[in-house]
Tab-separated table of N, CA and C in Angstrom:
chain	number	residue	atom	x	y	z
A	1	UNK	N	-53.562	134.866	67.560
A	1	UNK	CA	-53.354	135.917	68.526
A	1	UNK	C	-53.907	135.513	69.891
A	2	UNK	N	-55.054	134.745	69.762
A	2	UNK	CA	-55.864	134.596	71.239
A	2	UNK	C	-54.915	133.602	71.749
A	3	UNK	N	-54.306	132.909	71.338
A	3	UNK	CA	-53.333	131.683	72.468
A	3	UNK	C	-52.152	132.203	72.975
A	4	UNK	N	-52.055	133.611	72.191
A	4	UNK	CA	-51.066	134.234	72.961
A	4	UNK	C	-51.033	134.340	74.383
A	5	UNK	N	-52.344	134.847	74.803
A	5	UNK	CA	-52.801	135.024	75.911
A	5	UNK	C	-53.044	133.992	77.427
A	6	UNK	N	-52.717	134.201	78.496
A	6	UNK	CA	-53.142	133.754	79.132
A	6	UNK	C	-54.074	132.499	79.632
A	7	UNK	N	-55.086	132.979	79.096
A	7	UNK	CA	-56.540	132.533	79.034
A	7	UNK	C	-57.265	132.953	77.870
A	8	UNK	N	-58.576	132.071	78.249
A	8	UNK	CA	-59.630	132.591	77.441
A	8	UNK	C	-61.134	131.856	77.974
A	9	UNK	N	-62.341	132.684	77.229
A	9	UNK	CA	-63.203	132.334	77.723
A	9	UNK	C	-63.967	130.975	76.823
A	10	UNK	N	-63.441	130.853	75.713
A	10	UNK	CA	-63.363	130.159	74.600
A	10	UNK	C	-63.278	128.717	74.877
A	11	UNK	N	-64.516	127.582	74.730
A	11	UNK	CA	-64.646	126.500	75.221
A	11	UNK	C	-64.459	126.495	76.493
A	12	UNK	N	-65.056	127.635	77.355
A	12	UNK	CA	-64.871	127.329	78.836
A	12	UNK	C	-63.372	128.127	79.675
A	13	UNK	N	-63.161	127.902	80.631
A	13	UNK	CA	-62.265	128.283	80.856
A	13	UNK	C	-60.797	127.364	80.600
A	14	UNK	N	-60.145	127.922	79.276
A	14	UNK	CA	-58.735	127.327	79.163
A	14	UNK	C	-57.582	128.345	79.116
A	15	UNK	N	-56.543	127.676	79.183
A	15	UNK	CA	-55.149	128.410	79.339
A	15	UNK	C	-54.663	128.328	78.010
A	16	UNK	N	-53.876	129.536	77.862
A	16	UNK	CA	-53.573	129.649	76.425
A	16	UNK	C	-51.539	129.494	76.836
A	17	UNK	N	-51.107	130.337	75.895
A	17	UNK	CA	-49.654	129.927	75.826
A	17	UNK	C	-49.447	131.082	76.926
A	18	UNK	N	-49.698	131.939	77.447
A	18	UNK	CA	-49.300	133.178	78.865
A	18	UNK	C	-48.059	133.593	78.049
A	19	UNK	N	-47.355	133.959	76.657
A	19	UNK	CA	-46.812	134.799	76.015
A	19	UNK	C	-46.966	136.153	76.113
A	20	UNK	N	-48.175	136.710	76.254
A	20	UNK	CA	-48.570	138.079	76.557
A	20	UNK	C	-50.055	138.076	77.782
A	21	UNK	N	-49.479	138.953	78.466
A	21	UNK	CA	-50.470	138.980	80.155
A	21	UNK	C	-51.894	139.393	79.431
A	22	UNK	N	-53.054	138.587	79.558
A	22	UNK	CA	-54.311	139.008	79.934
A	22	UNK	C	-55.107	137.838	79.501
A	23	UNK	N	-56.210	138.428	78.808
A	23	UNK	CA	-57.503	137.276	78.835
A	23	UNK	C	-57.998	137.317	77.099
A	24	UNK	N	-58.820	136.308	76.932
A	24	UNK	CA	-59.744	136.611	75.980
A	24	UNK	C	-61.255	136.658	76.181
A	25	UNK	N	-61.960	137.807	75.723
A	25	UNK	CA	-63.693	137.435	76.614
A	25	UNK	C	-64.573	137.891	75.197
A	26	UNK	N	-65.577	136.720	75.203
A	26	UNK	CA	-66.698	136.746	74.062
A	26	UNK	C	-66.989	138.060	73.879
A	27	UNK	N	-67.515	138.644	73.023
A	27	UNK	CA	-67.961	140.164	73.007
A	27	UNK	C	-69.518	140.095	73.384
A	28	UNK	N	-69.463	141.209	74.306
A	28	UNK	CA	-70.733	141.437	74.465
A	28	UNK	C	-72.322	140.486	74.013
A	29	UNK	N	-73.201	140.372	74.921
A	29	UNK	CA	-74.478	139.653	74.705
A	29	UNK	C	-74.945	141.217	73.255
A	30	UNK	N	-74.756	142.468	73.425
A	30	UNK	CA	-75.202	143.315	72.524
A	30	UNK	C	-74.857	142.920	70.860
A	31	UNK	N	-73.736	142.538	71.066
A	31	UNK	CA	-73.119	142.956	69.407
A	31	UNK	C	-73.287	141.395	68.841
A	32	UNK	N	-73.556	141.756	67.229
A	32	UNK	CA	-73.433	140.342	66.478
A	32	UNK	C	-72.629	139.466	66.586
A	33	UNK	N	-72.543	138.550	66.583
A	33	UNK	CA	-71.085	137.567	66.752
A	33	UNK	C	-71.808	136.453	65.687
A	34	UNK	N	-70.555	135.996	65.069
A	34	UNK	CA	-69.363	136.510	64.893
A	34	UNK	C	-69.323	137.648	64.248
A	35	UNK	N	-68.133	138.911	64.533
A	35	UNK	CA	-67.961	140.238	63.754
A	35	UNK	C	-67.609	138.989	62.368
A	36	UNK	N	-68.123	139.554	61.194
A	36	UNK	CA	-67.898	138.955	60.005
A	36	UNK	C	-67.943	140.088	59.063
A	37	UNK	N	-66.612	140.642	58.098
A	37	UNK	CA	-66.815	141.507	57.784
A	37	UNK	C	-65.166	141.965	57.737
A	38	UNK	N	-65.203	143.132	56.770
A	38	UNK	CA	-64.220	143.961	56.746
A	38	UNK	C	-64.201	145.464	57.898
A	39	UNK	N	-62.759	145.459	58.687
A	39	UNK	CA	-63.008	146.267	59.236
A	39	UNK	C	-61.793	147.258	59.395
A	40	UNK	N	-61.544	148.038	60.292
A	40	UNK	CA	-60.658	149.260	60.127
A	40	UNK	C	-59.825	148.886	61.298
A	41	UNK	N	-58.380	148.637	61.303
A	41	UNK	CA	-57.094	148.948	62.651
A	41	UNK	C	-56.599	150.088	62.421
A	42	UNK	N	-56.785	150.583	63.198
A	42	UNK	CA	-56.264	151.785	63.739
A	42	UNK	C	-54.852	151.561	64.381
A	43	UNK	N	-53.511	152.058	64.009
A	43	UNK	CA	-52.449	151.703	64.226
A	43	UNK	C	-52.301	152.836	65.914
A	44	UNK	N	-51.974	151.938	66.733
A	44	UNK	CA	-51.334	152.611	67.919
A	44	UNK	C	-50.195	152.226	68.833
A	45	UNK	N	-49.095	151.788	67.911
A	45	UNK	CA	-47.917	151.583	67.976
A	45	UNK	C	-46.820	151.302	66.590
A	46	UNK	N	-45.618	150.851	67.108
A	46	UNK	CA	-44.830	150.938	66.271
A	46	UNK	C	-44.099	149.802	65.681
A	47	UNK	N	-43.863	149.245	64.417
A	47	UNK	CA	-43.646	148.003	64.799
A	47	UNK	C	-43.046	147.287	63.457
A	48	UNK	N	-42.185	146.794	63.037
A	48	UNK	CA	-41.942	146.319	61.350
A	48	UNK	C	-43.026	145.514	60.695
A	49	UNK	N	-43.521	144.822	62.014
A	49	UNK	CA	-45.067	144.467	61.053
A	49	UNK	C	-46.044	145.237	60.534
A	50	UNK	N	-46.031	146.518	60.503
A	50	UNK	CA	-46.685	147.364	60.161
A	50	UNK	C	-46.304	148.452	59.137
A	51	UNK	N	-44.803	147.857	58.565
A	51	UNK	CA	-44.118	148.797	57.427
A	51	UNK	C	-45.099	148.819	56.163
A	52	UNK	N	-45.262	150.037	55.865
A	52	UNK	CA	-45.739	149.895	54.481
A	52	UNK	C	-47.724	150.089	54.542
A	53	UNK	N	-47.789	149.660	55.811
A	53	UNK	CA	-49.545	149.511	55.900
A	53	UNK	C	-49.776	150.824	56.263
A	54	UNK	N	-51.305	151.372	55.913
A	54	UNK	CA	-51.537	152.624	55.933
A	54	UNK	C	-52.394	152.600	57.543
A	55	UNK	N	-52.753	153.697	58.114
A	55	UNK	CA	-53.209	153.618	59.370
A	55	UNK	C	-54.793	153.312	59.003
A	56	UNK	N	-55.502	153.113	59.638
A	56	UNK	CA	-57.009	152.760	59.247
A	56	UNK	C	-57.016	151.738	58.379
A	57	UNK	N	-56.412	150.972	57.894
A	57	UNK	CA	-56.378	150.334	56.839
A	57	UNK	C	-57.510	149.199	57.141
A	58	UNK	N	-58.229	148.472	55.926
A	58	UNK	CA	-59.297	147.513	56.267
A	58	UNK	C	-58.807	146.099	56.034
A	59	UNK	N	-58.592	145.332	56.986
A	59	UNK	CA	-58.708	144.264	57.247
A	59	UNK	C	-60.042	143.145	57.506
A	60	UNK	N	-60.043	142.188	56.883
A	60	UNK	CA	-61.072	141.097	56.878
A	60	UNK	C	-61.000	140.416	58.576
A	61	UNK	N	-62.313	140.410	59.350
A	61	UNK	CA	-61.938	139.800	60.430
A	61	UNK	C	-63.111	138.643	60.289
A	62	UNK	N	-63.184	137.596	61.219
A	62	UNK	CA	-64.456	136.920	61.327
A	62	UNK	C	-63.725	136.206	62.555
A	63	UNK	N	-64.970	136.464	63.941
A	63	UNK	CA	-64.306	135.987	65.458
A	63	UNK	C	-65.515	136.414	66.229
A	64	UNK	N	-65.698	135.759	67.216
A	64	UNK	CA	-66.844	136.029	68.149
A	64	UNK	C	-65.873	136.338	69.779
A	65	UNK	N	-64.528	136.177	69.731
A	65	UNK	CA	-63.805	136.755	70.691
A	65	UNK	C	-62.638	138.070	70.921
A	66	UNK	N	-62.548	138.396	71.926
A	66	UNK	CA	-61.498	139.506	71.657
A	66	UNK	C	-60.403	139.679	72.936
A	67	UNK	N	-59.411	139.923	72.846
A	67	UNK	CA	-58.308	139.954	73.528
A	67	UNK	C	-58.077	141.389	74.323
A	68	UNK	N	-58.107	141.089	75.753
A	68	UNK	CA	-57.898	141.821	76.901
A	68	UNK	C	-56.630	141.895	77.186
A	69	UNK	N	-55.547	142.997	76.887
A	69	UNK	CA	-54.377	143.290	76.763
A	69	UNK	C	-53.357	143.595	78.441
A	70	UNK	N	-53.245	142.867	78.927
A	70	UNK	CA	-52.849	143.955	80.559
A	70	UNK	C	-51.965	144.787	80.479
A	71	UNK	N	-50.768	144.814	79.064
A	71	UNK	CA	-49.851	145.776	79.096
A	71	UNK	C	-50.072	146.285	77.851
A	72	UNK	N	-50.654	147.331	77.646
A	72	UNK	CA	-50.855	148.281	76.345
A	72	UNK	C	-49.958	148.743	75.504
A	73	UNK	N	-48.514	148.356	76.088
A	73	UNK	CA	-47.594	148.690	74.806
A	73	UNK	C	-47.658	147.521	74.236
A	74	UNK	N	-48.493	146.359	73.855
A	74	UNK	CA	-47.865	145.302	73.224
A	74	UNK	C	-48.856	145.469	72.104
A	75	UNK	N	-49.723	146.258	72.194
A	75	UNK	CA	-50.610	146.699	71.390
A	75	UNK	C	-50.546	147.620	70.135
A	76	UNK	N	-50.500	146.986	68.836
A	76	UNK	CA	-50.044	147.995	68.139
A	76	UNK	C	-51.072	147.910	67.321
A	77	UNK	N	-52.561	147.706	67.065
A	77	UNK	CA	-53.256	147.725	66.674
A	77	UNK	C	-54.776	148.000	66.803
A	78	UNK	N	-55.443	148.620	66.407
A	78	UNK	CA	-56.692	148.083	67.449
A	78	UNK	C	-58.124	148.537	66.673
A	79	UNK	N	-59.409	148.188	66.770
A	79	UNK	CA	-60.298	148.340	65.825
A	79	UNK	C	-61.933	148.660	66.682
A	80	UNK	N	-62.685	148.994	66.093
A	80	UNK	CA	-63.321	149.333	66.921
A	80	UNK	C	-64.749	148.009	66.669
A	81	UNK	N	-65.098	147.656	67.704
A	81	UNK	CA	-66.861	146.893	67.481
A	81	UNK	C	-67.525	147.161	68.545
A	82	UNK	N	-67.999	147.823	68.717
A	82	UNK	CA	-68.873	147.841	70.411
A	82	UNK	C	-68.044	148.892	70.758
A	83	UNK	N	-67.000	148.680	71.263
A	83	UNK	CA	-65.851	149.576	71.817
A	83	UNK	C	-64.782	148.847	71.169
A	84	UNK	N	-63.396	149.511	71.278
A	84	UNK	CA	-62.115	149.524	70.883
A	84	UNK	C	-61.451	148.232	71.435
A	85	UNK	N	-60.731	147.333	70.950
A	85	UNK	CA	-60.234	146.020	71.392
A	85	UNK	C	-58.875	145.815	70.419
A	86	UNK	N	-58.068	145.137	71.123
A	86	UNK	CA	-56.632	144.862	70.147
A	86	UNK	C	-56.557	144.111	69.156
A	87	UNK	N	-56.536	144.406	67.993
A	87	UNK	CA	-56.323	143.677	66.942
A	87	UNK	C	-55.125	142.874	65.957
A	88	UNK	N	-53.921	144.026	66.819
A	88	UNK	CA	-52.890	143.588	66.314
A	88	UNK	C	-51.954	143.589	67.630
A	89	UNK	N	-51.363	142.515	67.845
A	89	UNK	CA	-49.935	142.755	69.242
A	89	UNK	C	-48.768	142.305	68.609
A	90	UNK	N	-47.598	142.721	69.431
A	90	UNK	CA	-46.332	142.737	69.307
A	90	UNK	C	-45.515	142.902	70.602
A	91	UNK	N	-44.585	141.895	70.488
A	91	UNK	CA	-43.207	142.402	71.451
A	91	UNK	C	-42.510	141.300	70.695
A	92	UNK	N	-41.575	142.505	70.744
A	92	UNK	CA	-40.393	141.688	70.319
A	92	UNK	C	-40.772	140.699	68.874
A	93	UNK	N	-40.359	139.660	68.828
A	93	UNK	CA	-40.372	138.655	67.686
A	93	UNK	C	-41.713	137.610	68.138
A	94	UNK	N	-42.661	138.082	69.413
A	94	UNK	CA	-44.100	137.567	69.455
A	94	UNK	C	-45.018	138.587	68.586
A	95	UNK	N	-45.476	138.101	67.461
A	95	UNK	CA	-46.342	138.926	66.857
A	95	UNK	C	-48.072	138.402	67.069
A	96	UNK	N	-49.080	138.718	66.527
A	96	UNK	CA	-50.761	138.133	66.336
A	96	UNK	C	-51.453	138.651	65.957
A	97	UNK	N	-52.233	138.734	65.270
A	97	UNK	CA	-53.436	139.722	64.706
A	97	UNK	C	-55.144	138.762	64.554
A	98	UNK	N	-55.998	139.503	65.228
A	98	UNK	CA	-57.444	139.098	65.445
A	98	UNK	C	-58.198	138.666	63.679
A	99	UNK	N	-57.535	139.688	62.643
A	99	UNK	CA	-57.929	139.687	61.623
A	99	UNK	C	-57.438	138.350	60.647
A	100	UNK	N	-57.782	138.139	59.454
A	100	UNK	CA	-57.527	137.106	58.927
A	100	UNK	C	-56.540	137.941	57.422
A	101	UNK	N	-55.383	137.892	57.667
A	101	UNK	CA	-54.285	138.539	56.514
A	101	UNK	C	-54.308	137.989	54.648
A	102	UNK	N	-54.969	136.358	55.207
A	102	UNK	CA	-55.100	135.517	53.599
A	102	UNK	C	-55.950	136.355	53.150
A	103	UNK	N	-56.843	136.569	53.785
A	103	UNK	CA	-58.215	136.946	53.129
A	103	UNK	C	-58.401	138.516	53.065
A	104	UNK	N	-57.463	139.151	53.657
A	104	UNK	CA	-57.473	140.769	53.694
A	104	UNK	C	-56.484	141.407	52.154
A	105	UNK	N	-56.879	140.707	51.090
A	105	UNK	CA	-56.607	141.500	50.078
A	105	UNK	C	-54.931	141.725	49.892
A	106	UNK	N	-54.923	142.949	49.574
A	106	UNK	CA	-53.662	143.458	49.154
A	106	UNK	C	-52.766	144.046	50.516
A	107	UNK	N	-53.229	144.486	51.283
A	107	UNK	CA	-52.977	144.702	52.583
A	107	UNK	C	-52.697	143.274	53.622
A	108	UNK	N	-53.276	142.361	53.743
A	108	UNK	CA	-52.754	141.278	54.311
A	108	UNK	C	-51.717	140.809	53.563
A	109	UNK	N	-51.380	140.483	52.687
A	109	UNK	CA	-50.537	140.177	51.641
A	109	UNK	C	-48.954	141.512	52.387
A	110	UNK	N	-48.878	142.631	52.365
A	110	UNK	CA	-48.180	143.414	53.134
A	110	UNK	C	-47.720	142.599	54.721
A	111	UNK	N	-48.993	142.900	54.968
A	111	UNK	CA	-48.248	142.281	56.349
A	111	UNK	C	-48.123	141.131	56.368
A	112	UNK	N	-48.119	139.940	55.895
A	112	UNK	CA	-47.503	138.773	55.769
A	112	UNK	C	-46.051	138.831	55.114
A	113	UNK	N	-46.005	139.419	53.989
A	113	UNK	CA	-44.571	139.654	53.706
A	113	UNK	C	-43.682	140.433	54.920
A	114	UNK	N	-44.507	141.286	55.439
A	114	UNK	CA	-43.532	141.891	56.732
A	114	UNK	C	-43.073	140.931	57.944
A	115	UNK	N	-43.942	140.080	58.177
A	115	UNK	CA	-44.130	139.273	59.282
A	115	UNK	C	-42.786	138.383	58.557
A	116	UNK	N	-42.727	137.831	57.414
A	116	UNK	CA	-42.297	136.893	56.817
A	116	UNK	C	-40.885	137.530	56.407
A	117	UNK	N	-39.998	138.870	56.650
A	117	UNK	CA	-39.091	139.986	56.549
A	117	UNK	C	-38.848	140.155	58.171
């Protein structure tokens, strides 16, 4: 999901693929890094990658970065650590998700078959 982006702050300043407008920035000096752990997306869009998945659903993440969105409809996901950040994007046939789907159980397994549909 993060090379989608623009940039990032990730090894310094590099350029990612500029597929979707914005940045990626370390989280906060406050919060643990890496988030390691199962956590909750909150669905806030619409999208076939998301057929079948329940809203809140828990996904496995492990990442010490997070993705700064400039256009909020591409956002169809999002979770909370510190504050609220995108977890899942979409347009069109560009999809990405912050979380790790192998390792998210029965629910990643869903959205990989969707992604893969």
């Amino acid at each position: 999901m993060q090379m989608l982006f623009e940039e990032s702050e990730e090894f310094g300043a590099t350029f990612g693929l500029g597929l979707l407008k914005g940045r990626v920035r370390r989280f906060p000096a406050d919060l643990v890094v890496p988030q390691v752990g199962w956590n909750q997306v909150r669905q806030s869009g619409i999208h076939p990658l998301l057929a079948d998945i329940q809203d809140n659903a828990f996904f496995y993440f492990v990442h010490s970065y997070s993705c700064e969105a400039d256009d909020r409809a591409v956002v169809i996901g999002e979770t909370d650590y510190g504050a609220p950040y995108p977890s899942i994007v979409a347009r069109e046939n560009i999809c990405g998700v912050q979380f790790h789907p192998e390792k998210s159980q029965s629910v990643g397994l869903r959205l990989l078959a969707n992604f893969a549909s």
